[in-house]
Every structure is written in C-alpha cells, then in structure tokens.
Amino acid sequence: QVQPVESGGGLVQAGGSLRLSCAASGSIFSINVMGWFRQAPGKQRELVATISNFGNTYYAEFVKGRFTISSDKAKNTVYLQMNSLKPEDTAVYYCNVKRSGYSYWGQGTQVTVSS
C-alpha cells in the first residue's frame, strides 16, 4: 500500500501561483510514476501532469508553459508548481502514485482561482 497525502491548495486570484505537494508513504519502493489529476464540479477527472521514476515528464496541453511538475526522490514527494492560474483551473487536485501495476490516490486538495 502507498498513501499519498496532498497539501498546498487554497484560494488565489487569477494570474497568481500555488505550489502543491504530495508526500508518499508506505510501500514506496519501486514507485514508477507520480502525477497530478484534477476534477472540477460536474466534470470528469483529468490528467494534469506526471513524472516518472526516470524524471520523464508529461503535461496536459492546457497546462503547458504554466505548470511544472518535479519530484524529490529522497522525500518521496512530488510537487506541482502552478503559475498564471486561471479561473478554469479551479478544481480538486489529486495526487496519483503508480507502483507495480497498482494506482493509489490521495484525498485531494482544493484549488480555487478567483477572477
């Protein structure tokens, strides 16, 4: 079992920045990929960004150039730096950890961007 725990959400004005963190605990060896998803009210959960154990990153088109994903292997933590936030970025952001074919989710952290 892997337990991801998110932090860093909050309320910010459009154009502002936030940094999300996700610390993974439990059976953290052999983690393959860590990433962020988000879910806005009435919408499906969607992929935001991922980072592999080798440092390869992937970004959804709608965050390219604005968000940056990074990780600290020593702390088993993944970060999402969000800049130039827009009201449409408002959502619950979930951390996801993939390990040995299993997928683990955090409880989510609310990000609200006011116009």
PDB file of C-alpha atoms in Angstrom:
ATOM      1  CA  GLN A   1       0.000   0.000   0.000  1.00  0.00           C
ATOM      2  CA  VAL A   2       1.050   3.544  -0.777  1.00  0.00           C
ATOM      3  CA  GLN A   3      -0.524   6.539   0.925  1.00  0.00           C
ATOM      4  CA  PRO A   4      -0.216   9.820  -0.986  1.00  0.00           C
ATOM      5  CA  VAL A   5      -1.010  12.960   1.024  1.00  0.00           C
ATOM      6  CA  GLU A   6      -1.511  16.279  -0.757  1.00  0.00           C
ATOM      7  CA  SER A   7      -1.055  19.771   0.597  1.00  0.00           C
ATOM      8  CA  GLY A   8      -0.779  23.311  -0.689  1.00  0.00           C
ATOM      9  CA  GLY A   9      -4.185  24.038  -2.159  1.00  0.00           C
ATOM     10  CA  GLY A  10      -6.076  27.237  -1.484  1.00  0.00           C
ATOM     11  CA  LEU A  11      -7.665  30.350  -2.903  1.00  0.00           C
ATOM     12  CA  VAL A  12      -5.728  32.559  -5.297  1.00  0.00           C
ATOM     13  CA  GLN A  13      -6.547  35.325  -7.727  1.00  0.00           C
ATOM     14  CA  ALA A  14      -6.275  34.824 -11.463  1.00  0.00           C
ATOM     15  CA  GLY A  15      -2.684  35.218 -12.566  1.00  0.00           C
ATOM     16  CA  GLY A  16      -1.374  34.046  -9.224  1.00  0.00           C
ATOM     17  CA  SER A  17       0.619  30.976  -8.253  1.00  0.00           C
ATOM     18  CA  LEU A  18       0.296  27.984  -5.968  1.00  0.00           C
ATOM     19  CA  ARG A  19       2.551  25.035  -5.225  1.00  0.00           C
ATOM     20  CA  LEU A  20       1.053  21.657  -4.444  1.00  0.00           C
ATOM     21  CA  SER A  21       2.963  18.923  -2.668  1.00  0.00           C
ATOM     22  CA  CYS A  22       2.294  15.207  -2.401  1.00  0.00           C
ATOM     23  CA  ALA A  23       4.222  13.035   0.007  1.00  0.00           C
ATOM     24  CA  ALA A  24       4.002   9.276  -0.446  1.00  0.00           C
ATOM     25  CA  SER A  25       4.386   6.918   2.478  1.00  0.00           C
ATOM     26  CA  GLY A  26       4.020   3.184   2.995  1.00  0.00           C
ATOM     27  CA  SER A  27       5.407   0.741   0.426  1.00  0.00           C
ATOM     28  CA  ILE A  28       7.213   3.395  -1.549  1.00  0.00           C
ATOM     29  CA  PHE A  29       9.860   1.250  -3.164  1.00  0.00           C
ATOM     30  CA  SER A  30       9.524   0.679  -6.905  1.00  0.00           C
ATOM     31  CA  ILE A  31       7.253   3.644  -7.489  1.00  0.00           C
ATOM     32  CA  ASN A  32       7.009   4.020 -11.247  1.00  0.00           C
ATOM     33  CA  VAL A  33       5.131   7.265 -11.802  1.00  0.00           C
ATOM     34  CA  MET A  34       3.775  10.081  -9.673  1.00  0.00           C
ATOM     35  CA  GLY A  35       1.374  12.625 -11.002  1.00  0.00           C
ATOM     36  CA  TRP A  36      -1.489  15.035 -10.597  1.00  0.00           C
ATOM     37  CA  PHE A  37      -5.074  14.839 -11.783  1.00  0.00           C
ATOM     38  CA  ARG A  38      -7.878  17.298 -11.236  1.00  0.00           C
ATOM     39  CA  GLN A  39     -11.638  17.227 -11.129  1.00  0.00           C
ATOM     40  CA  ALA A  40     -13.857  20.260 -11.477  1.00  0.00           C
ATOM     41  CA  PRO A  41     -17.516  20.184 -10.388  1.00  0.00           C
ATOM     42  CA  GLY A  42     -19.628  18.300 -12.901  1.00  0.00           C
ATOM     43  CA  LYS A  43     -16.624  17.206 -14.928  1.00  0.00           C
ATOM     44  CA  GLN A  44     -14.581  14.049 -15.219  1.00  0.00           C
ATOM     45  CA  ARG A  45     -11.237  13.698 -13.545  1.00  0.00           C
ATOM     46  CA  GLU A  46      -8.463  14.648 -15.955  1.00  0.00           C
ATOM     47  CA  LEU A  47      -4.722  14.200 -16.106  1.00  0.00           C
ATOM     48  CA  VAL A  48      -2.646  17.299 -15.411  1.00  0.00           C
ATOM     49  CA  ALA A  49       0.974  16.149 -15.296  1.00  0.00           C
ATOM     50  CA  THR A  50       3.147  13.153 -14.477  1.00  0.00           C
ATOM     51  CA  ILE A  51       6.775  12.435 -13.702  1.00  0.00           C
ATOM     52  CA  SER A  52       8.375   9.022 -13.990  1.00  0.00           C
ATOM     53  CA  ASN A  53      10.987   7.414 -11.818  1.00  0.00           C
ATOM     54  CA  PHE A  54      13.486   8.384 -14.508  1.00  0.00           C
ATOM     55  CA  GLY A  55      12.424  12.013 -14.462  1.00  0.00           C
ATOM     56  CA  ASN A  56      10.438  11.972 -17.675  1.00  0.00           C
ATOM     57  CA  THR A  57       7.578  14.424 -17.543  1.00  0.00           C
ATOM     58  CA  TYR A  58       4.252  14.729 -19.298  1.00  0.00           C
ATOM     59  CA  TYR A  59       1.888  17.697 -19.304  1.00  0.00           C
ATOM     60  CA  ALA A  60      -1.656  18.100 -20.462  1.00  0.00           C
ATOM     61  CA  GLU A  61      -1.878  20.654 -23.235  1.00  0.00           C
ATOM     62  CA  PHE A  62      -3.936  23.052 -21.130  1.00  0.00           C
ATOM     63  CA  VAL A  63      -1.147  23.494 -18.539  1.00  0.00           C
ATOM     64  CA  LYS A  64       1.928  23.511 -20.741  1.00  0.00           C
ATOM     65  CA  GLY A  65       4.051  26.560 -20.071  1.00  0.00           C
ATOM     66  CA  ARG A  66       2.199  27.349 -16.839  1.00  0.00           C
ATOM     67  CA  PHE A  67       2.626  24.306 -14.567  1.00  0.00           C
ATOM     68  CA  THR A  68       5.809  22.469 -13.659  1.00  0.00           C
ATOM     69  CA  ILE A  69       5.993  19.029 -12.063  1.00  0.00           C
ATOM     70  CA  SER A  70       9.048  17.962 -10.107  1.00  0.00           C
ATOM     71  CA  SER A  71       9.990  15.381  -7.533  1.00  0.00           C
ATOM     72  CA  ASP A  72      12.311  14.795  -4.621  1.00  0.00           C
ATOM     73  CA  LYS A  73      13.080  11.084  -4.520  1.00  0.00           C
ATOM     74  CA  ALA A  74      14.756  11.316  -1.136  1.00  0.00           C
ATOM     75  CA  LYS A  75      11.485  12.641   0.304  1.00  0.00           C
ATOM     76  CA  ASN A  76       9.179  10.566  -1.927  1.00  0.00           C
ATOM     77  CA  THR A  77       7.449  13.804  -2.736  1.00  0.00           C
ATOM     78  CA  VAL A  78       6.113  15.250  -5.958  1.00  0.00           C
ATOM     79  CA  TYR A  79       5.389  18.920  -6.488  1.00  0.00           C
ATOM     80  CA  LEU A  80       3.219  20.867  -8.877  1.00  0.00           C
ATOM     81  CA  GLN A  81       4.156  24.495  -9.334  1.00  0.00           C
ATOM     82  CA  MET A  82       1.198  26.303 -10.842  1.00  0.00           C
ATOM     83  CA  ASN A  83       1.739  29.747 -12.325  1.00  0.00           C
ATOM     84  CA  SER A  84      -0.510  32.073 -14.295  1.00  0.00           C
ATOM     85  CA  LEU A  85      -3.551  30.414 -12.790  1.00  0.00           C
ATOM     86  CA  LYS A  86      -6.898  30.838 -14.489  1.00  0.00           C
ATOM     87  CA  PRO A  87     -10.432  30.515 -13.098  1.00  0.00           C
ATOM     88  CA  GLU A  88     -10.821  27.362 -15.199  1.00  0.00           C
ATOM     89  CA  ASP A  89      -8.027  25.760 -13.177  1.00  0.00           C
ATOM     90  CA  THR A  90     -10.420  25.643 -10.230  1.00  0.00           C
ATOM     91  CA  ALA A  91     -10.766  22.000  -9.195  1.00  0.00           C
ATOM     92  CA  VAL A  92      -9.873  19.409  -6.624  1.00  0.00           C
ATOM     93  CA  TYR A  93      -6.348  18.272  -7.392  1.00  0.00           C
ATOM     94  CA  TYR A  94      -5.487  14.661  -6.695  1.00  0.00           C
ATOM     95  CA  CYS A  95      -2.080  13.069  -6.361  1.00  0.00           C
ATOM     96  CA  ASN A  96      -1.667   9.694  -8.029  1.00  0.00           C
ATOM     97  CA  VAL A  97       1.083   7.146  -7.472  1.00  0.00           C
ATOM     98  CA  LYS A  98       1.610   4.152  -9.728  1.00  0.00           C
ATOM     99  CA  ARG A  99       3.603   1.245  -8.363  1.00  0.00           C
ATOM    100  CA  SER A 100       3.872  -2.331  -9.571  1.00  0.00           C
ATOM    101  CA  GLY A 101       0.716  -2.112 -11.627  1.00  0.00           C
ATOM    102  CA  TYR A 102      -1.352  -0.524  -8.875  1.00  0.00           C
ATOM    103  CA  SER A 103      -2.655   3.028  -8.684  1.00  0.00           C
ATOM    104  CA  TYR A 104      -3.017   4.939  -5.426  1.00  0.00           C
ATOM    105  CA  TRP A 105      -4.881   8.201  -4.872  1.00  0.00           C
ATOM    106  CA  GLY A 106      -4.623  10.953  -2.333  1.00  0.00           C
ATOM    107  CA  GLN A 107      -7.656  12.567  -0.753  1.00  0.00           C
ATOM    108  CA  GLY A 108      -7.396  15.683  -2.904  1.00  0.00           C
ATOM    109  CA  THR A 109      -6.738  19.341  -2.250  1.00  0.00           C
ATOM    110  CA  GLN A 110      -8.999  22.172  -3.378  1.00  0.00           C
ATOM    111  CA  VAL A 111      -7.613  24.863  -5.663  1.00  0.00           C
ATOM    112  CA  THR A 112      -9.868  27.849  -6.266  1.00  0.00           C
ATOM    113  CA  VAL A 113      -8.909  30.625  -8.677  1.00  0.00           C
ATOM    114  CA  SER A 114     -10.995  33.779  -8.476  1.00  0.00           C
ATOM    115  CA  SER A 115     -11.428  36.121 -11.429  1.00  0.00           C
TER     116      SER A 115
END
